[in-house]
């Protein structure tokens, strides 16, 4: 099995190109199920999750074609052709690999009048029930049945009529499923307390490009007027704000300076505010955003929250960076109850972190040392790579398949700004 080896102690400086957003593209791919015409997505990242989702789409009868000169280039595209859907069942064997697979439920139900999807898998970062997905679809007229590990949804009259639903808590995935399903309803759908993440905006903009009628994009109240059919489109995936934030932390933890080429600052306000609070300099450039560490990192207090709050997907990376801060930093995790699994591994490298329930206090240390560490989920694995960049000696990060789910060409990008990092194949 592959592992990532990092020799710490190098100050990182240079430019890193930011890829298309993982959390956006996994929402845009199932949009193809809503139309008989082709959907082409540009700025496609080369990620294990994209491959897994493509295989799932193939299983449903969707033809997929990739184009592009090299991995990671903005020219890389995927064209999806769902003119003929061969199956409305998403099987456990494919769905278990990735939680985002549940996002085929809404669009397939809307177009085909029925959909059966295995209960999903994904990172082990806590309980992430899909009840809000199902309640929203029920509010639009779906009949839902749970049996033998599968969700079966049916539109009694072949088409969902639409309706109103107010999410009791903000849910990104449930909002995405509901929005896609609502585009083909026979009537109007109003979603209240909807998620406002930039990836939701990207989804809505793609659907509008396909002919959907959506009002309130970017707000917590989405009004979707159903149309008879959607058409094909070409659409560019937004840049990955979490990848950009992760590499900003790489600049911070190594005392470096990195320009995030292609990063979209307007999507990263909570992240950049936190970077500034640590004493780092953020500059807008013609190509993106430049992050520079100017002095010893100042301690930070953050609490994760739905957008526009501080993203839970950046908590682990900032915690790793704050291990080198001058003082005590405080973290509160409000989204997932089991997202501190990187803490024991950081402690193995010399971090001083106290945890209690969903809060953590990070006591800054003078140095960290390399060690063999185990990745437990996608963002936790990145936090360990970041720690390895500053640790004395060599760090080996195991289970790098987590990294491959969400970071394109990680070793190449970090090596390009001065890191000593490589992937090695195990026995």
XYZ file of C-alpha atoms in Angstrom:
427
model
C 0.000 0.000 0.000
C 1.289 3.487 -0.859
C 2.433 5.975 1.741
C 3.581 9.602 1.673
C 7.059 10.395 2.967
C 7.905 13.948 4.055
C 11.256 15.347 5.119
C 10.450 18.364 7.247
C 12.186 21.679 7.738
C 11.831 23.364 4.353
C 10.307 26.831 3.970
C 7.754 26.637 1.165
C 7.663 29.374 -1.441
C 6.164 29.626 -4.916
C 2.892 29.012 -6.735
C 0.385 26.181 -6.419
C -2.438 25.769 -8.955
C -5.815 25.148 -7.318
C -7.891 22.361 -8.868
C -11.620 22.106 -9.418
C -13.547 21.624 -6.183
C -14.128 18.065 -5.002
C -17.247 19.045 -3.059
C -18.662 20.800 -6.124
C -17.934 18.252 -8.844
C -19.476 15.408 -6.850
C -22.692 17.430 -6.807
C -22.510 18.430 -10.469
C -21.953 14.928 -11.879
C -25.421 13.610 -10.850
C -27.026 16.625 -12.601
C -26.510 14.611 -15.791
C -29.308 12.292 -14.642
C -31.781 15.151 -15.055
C -31.486 15.405 -18.838
C -31.386 13.263 -21.960
C -28.779 15.609 -23.416
C -25.056 15.705 -22.700
C -23.567 17.552 -19.738
C -19.893 18.541 -19.979
C -18.003 19.638 -16.859
C -14.685 21.458 -17.244
C -11.923 22.158 -14.697
C -12.360 18.556 -13.584
C -10.022 17.407 -10.794
C -8.392 14.001 -11.078
C -9.522 12.392 -7.829
C -10.414 8.915 -6.639
C -13.897 10.146 -5.678
C -14.510 11.440 -9.206
C -13.551 8.037 -10.597
C -15.813 6.268 -8.098
C -18.759 8.491 -8.937
C -18.149 7.986 -12.657
C -18.266 4.212 -12.138
C -21.572 4.598 -10.302
C -22.977 6.653 -13.172
C -21.828 3.952 -15.615
C -23.693 1.387 -13.513
C -26.867 3.416 -14.001
C -26.342 3.447 -17.763
C -24.716 6.869 -18.107
C -21.926 7.055 -20.686
C -18.869 9.012 -19.509
C -16.017 10.357 -21.629
C -12.927 12.129 -20.297
C -10.861 14.618 -22.270
C -7.830 16.730 -21.429
C -4.147 16.859 -22.100
C -2.751 16.218 -18.647
C -3.990 15.534 -15.143
C -4.860 18.721 -13.339
C -5.036 21.025 -16.340
C -8.094 23.237 -16.631
C -8.738 21.642 -20.012
C -9.638 18.312 -18.389
C -13.326 17.583 -18.872
C -15.921 14.901 -18.415
C -18.929 14.533 -20.705
C -21.876 12.594 -19.311
C -24.608 11.182 -21.533
C -27.687 9.966 -19.647
C -29.925 9.705 -22.707
C -30.728 6.154 -21.638
C -30.839 5.218 -17.958
C -30.409 1.464 -17.730
C -31.035 1.097 -13.996
C -32.560 3.134 -11.196
C -30.723 1.127 -8.526
C -27.418 2.338 -7.058
C -25.894 -0.799 -5.514
C -24.136 -1.148 -2.191
C -20.862 -2.274 -3.793
C -20.376 1.186 -5.304
C -22.253 3.432 -2.894
C -20.421 2.150 0.189
C -17.167 3.721 -1.042
C -18.419 7.276 -1.031
C -21.111 9.133 0.850
C -21.763 11.534 -2.037
C -23.377 8.642 -3.918
C -26.648 9.456 -2.141
C -26.862 12.474 -4.458
C -28.158 10.299 -7.304
C -31.360 9.747 -5.311
C -33.056 13.095 -5.981
C -32.276 13.587 -9.681
C -33.047 9.972 -10.610
C -36.344 10.130 -8.737
C -37.242 13.413 -10.441
C -36.597 12.150 -13.954
C -37.499 8.459 -13.746
C -40.197 8.564 -11.075
C -38.316 6.124 -8.860
C -34.889 5.594 -7.367
C -33.318 2.956 -5.124
C -30.007 3.781 -3.460
C -27.964 1.886 -0.900
C -27.323 3.662 2.373
C -23.967 5.409 1.839
C -20.476 5.072 3.258
C -17.599 7.568 3.294
C -15.182 8.958 5.879
C -15.550 7.776 9.473
C -15.971 11.271 10.934
C -19.201 10.749 12.780
C -22.855 10.046 12.258
C -24.187 11.694 9.095
C -27.771 10.482 8.726
C -29.706 11.039 5.521
C -33.060 11.637 7.190
C -33.138 15.280 6.041
C -32.665 14.162 2.425
C -35.663 11.874 2.766
C -37.882 14.348 4.611
C -37.260 17.008 1.951
C -38.160 14.567 -0.832
C -41.276 13.493 1.068
C -42.302 17.136 1.347
C -42.127 17.258 -2.459
C -44.456 14.285 -2.756
C -42.147 11.269 -2.722
C -43.036 8.011 -0.998
C -40.013 6.604 0.849
C -39.330 3.043 1.962
C -36.282 1.779 3.855
C -35.533 -1.920 3.563
C -32.468 -4.174 3.702
C -29.996 -1.294 3.687
C -31.574 0.507 0.729
C -33.667 3.632 0.299
C -36.443 3.340 -2.278
C -38.150 6.551 -3.352
C -41.172 6.695 -5.658
C -43.125 9.548 -7.233
C -46.705 8.118 -7.070
C -47.846 9.816 -10.278
C -44.552 9.549 -12.096
C -43.574 13.133 -11.299
C -43.065 14.922 -8.000
C -45.549 17.767 -7.486
C -43.208 19.928 -5.386
C -43.808 21.454 -1.976
C -42.254 23.300 0.943
C -39.625 22.155 3.404
C -37.745 23.940 6.153
C -34.537 22.188 7.170
C -34.379 21.916 10.981
C -30.591 22.164 10.710
C -28.480 23.294 7.782
C -27.524 20.319 5.604
C -25.409 20.689 2.481
C -26.122 17.240 1.040
C -29.856 17.364 1.745
C -30.103 20.803 0.146
C -28.301 19.511 -2.949
C -30.544 16.469 -3.307
C -33.678 18.545 -2.816
C -32.662 21.246 -5.304
C -31.911 18.715 -8.035
C -35.176 16.871 -7.459
C -37.182 20.104 -7.441
C -36.035 21.190 -10.911
C -38.342 18.653 -12.614
C -41.326 18.903 -10.271
C -44.684 19.749 -11.814
C -45.089 22.649 -9.412
C -43.110 25.014 -7.218
C -40.785 24.069 -4.374
C -39.635 26.347 -1.559
C -36.668 25.298 0.578
C -36.109 27.226 3.803
C -32.939 27.254 5.931
C -31.139 25.849 2.887
C -27.351 25.541 2.911
C -25.549 28.512 1.325
C -22.126 26.996 0.621
C -20.356 28.159 -2.576
C -20.730 24.584 -3.823
C -24.536 24.973 -3.534
C -24.290 28.161 -5.575
C -22.192 26.295 -8.143
C -24.834 23.563 -8.335
C -27.644 26.077 -8.809
C -25.711 27.947 -11.485
C -25.089 24.703 -13.370
C -28.775 23.767 -13.156
C -29.773 27.213 -14.413
C -27.387 26.716 -17.340
C -29.348 23.517 -18.027
C -32.662 25.383 -18.047
C -33.753 25.192 -14.403
C -35.678 28.046 -12.777
C -34.166 28.852 -9.381
C -34.578 32.033 -7.341
C -32.666 33.071 -4.235
C -29.335 31.514 -5.226
C -26.827 32.113 -2.434
C -29.555 32.680 0.170
C -31.188 30.367 2.702
C -34.522 30.480 0.827
C -34.478 28.750 -2.545
C -37.528 28.890 -4.777
C -37.479 26.323 -7.580
C -40.145 26.319 -10.264
C -40.240 22.940 -11.950
C -39.799 22.651 -15.716
C -40.818 19.918 -18.145
C -37.227 19.007 -19.040
C -33.666 20.215 -18.693
C -31.200 20.413 -21.563
C -27.476 19.790 -21.874
C -24.808 22.335 -21.012
C -21.093 22.980 -20.629
C -20.054 24.172 -17.191
C -16.772 24.917 -15.374
C -16.337 23.477 -11.882
C -15.489 26.129 -9.268
C -11.989 26.175 -7.699
C -11.544 24.150 -4.515
C -11.636 26.493 -1.524
C -10.661 23.687 0.874
C -7.627 22.714 -1.175
C -6.642 26.383 -1.308
C -7.055 26.719 2.452
C -4.996 23.578 3.029
C -2.057 24.942 1.046
C -2.421 28.286 2.835
C -1.817 26.310 6.041
C 1.276 24.800 4.408
C 2.625 28.332 4.008
C 1.767 29.131 7.602
C 3.250 26.062 9.261
C 6.544 26.342 7.340
C 6.874 30.120 7.629
C 6.568 30.356 3.871
C 4.799 32.244 1.106
C 2.538 30.562 -1.453
C 0.418 32.017 -4.234
C -2.769 30.000 -4.689
C -3.305 30.283 -8.424
C -6.976 30.160 -9.357
C -8.243 30.467 -5.773
C -11.450 32.483 -5.427
C -11.140 34.727 -2.388
C -14.850 35.522 -2.153
C -15.557 31.865 -1.288
C -12.869 31.785 1.432
C -13.684 34.728 3.693
C -13.895 32.725 6.932
C -10.651 30.936 6.056
C -8.747 34.105 5.168
C -10.074 35.870 8.277
C -8.677 33.030 10.383
C -5.334 33.227 8.547
C -5.134 36.974 9.222
C -5.963 36.361 12.890
C -2.842 34.171 13.129
C -0.716 37.041 11.818
C -0.415 35.868 8.235
C -0.557 38.258 5.291
C -3.159 37.651 2.590
C -2.860 39.479 -0.728
C -5.125 39.481 -3.760
C -3.244 38.846 -6.987
C -4.253 38.858 -10.634
C -4.089 35.041 -10.568
C -5.596 34.293 -7.181
C -4.495 34.753 -3.588
C -1.041 34.951 -1.969
C -0.530 33.793 1.622
C 2.626 34.752 3.532
C 3.751 33.959 7.064
C 5.327 37.134 8.454
C 6.259 36.120 12.017
C 5.586 33.524 14.696
C 1.992 32.355 14.370
C -0.438 33.881 16.845
C -2.937 31.565 18.613
C -6.457 31.251 17.286
C -9.967 30.480 18.526
C -12.389 29.027 15.971
C -15.703 27.232 15.978
C -16.838 25.353 12.896
C -20.176 26.357 11.411
C -22.162 26.137 8.190
C -21.206 28.653 5.510
C -20.397 31.515 5.818
C -18.847 30.262 9.059
C -15.509 28.502 9.458
C -15.689 25.205 7.513
C -15.394 21.896 9.314
C -13.296 20.693 6.374
C -10.528 23.117 7.458
C -10.506 22.318 11.174
C -7.837 19.589 11.085
C -5.461 21.583 8.879
C -5.664 24.683 11.077
C -5.203 22.560 14.193
C -2.000 21.150 12.741
C -0.749 24.648 11.909
C -1.602 25.941 15.383
C 0.658 23.312 16.919
C 3.482 25.719 15.985
C 1.766 28.878 17.273
C 2.983 30.988 20.171
C 0.336 30.204 22.799
C -2.893 28.251 23.195
C -5.472 27.863 20.445
C -9.053 26.751 20.920
C -11.123 24.668 18.505
C -14.804 23.780 18.743
C -16.264 21.251 16.300
C -20.001 21.762 15.913
C -20.677 19.834 12.695
C -19.368 16.293 13.266
C -18.933 14.639 16.643
C -15.962 12.455 15.711
C -13.639 14.775 13.844
C -10.649 14.851 16.190
C -9.228 11.501 15.111
C -6.080 13.223 13.842
C -5.218 14.375 17.372
C -3.588 11.117 18.609
C -1.458 11.018 15.446
C -0.356 14.638 15.874
C 0.561 13.832 19.472
C 2.854 11.100 18.163
C 4.734 13.862 16.392
C 5.074 15.986 19.525
C 1.879 18.034 19.475
C 0.386 19.084 22.820
C -3.396 18.897 22.395
C -6.121 18.410 25.000
C -9.578 17.311 23.865
C -12.913 17.072 25.606
C -16.053 16.099 23.705
C -16.179 18.488 20.738
C -13.538 20.975 21.875
C -9.763 20.975 21.747
C -7.026 23.161 23.201
C -3.791 23.232 21.215
C -0.719 24.270 23.195
C 1.917 25.576 20.813
C 5.236 23.708 20.868
C 8.750 24.685 19.835
C 9.210 21.713 17.554
C 7.625 18.556 16.204
C 9.380 15.365 15.172
C 8.749 12.995 12.305
C 6.952 9.700 12.922
C 4.930 7.005 11.212
C 1.299 8.134 11.378
C -2.047 6.794 10.190
C -4.581 8.829 8.209
C -8.175 8.300 9.379
C -10.093 10.504 6.948
C -9.520 12.951 4.113
C -8.867 16.180 6.002
C -7.097 14.441 8.891
C -4.625 12.982 6.405
C -3.824 16.463 5.107
C -3.209 17.683 8.656
C -0.574 14.968 9.069
C 1.169 15.942 5.841
C 1.221 19.551 7.064
C 2.779 18.477 10.362
C 5.347 16.477 8.416
C 6.387 19.605 6.503
C 7.609 21.270 9.701
C 8.649 18.214 11.758
C 12.294 17.388 12.336
C 13.258 14.223 10.469
C 11.058 12.056 8.282
C 7.315 11.473 8.499
C 5.492 8.581 6.862
C 1.739 9.005 6.341
C -0.110 5.725 5.854
C -3.524 5.125 4.262
C -2.984 7.793 1.630
C -6.026 6.594 -0.295
C -7.853 9.124 1.890
C -5.705 11.900 0.408
C -6.320 10.664 -3.118
C -10.048 11.165 -2.588
C -9.685 14.930 -2.302
C -6.233 16.272 -3.221
C -5.041 16.181 -6.804
C -1.287 15.700 -7.385
C -0.508 16.534 -3.748
C 3.152 15.514 -3.811
C 3.795 17.288 -7.112
C 2.209 20.520 -5.946
C 4.070 20.609 -2.621
C 7.376 19.596 -4.209
C 6.892 22.465 -6.654
C 7.116 24.985 -3.801
C 10.128 23.397 -2.136
C 8.861 20.484 -0.029
C 10.809 17.242 0.168
C 7.951 14.823 -0.340
C 7.333 11.635 -2.292
C 4.969 8.737 -2.623
C 6.385 5.282 -2.010
C 4.806 1.934 -2.752
C 4.653 -0.562 0.075
C 4.602 -4.296 -0.033
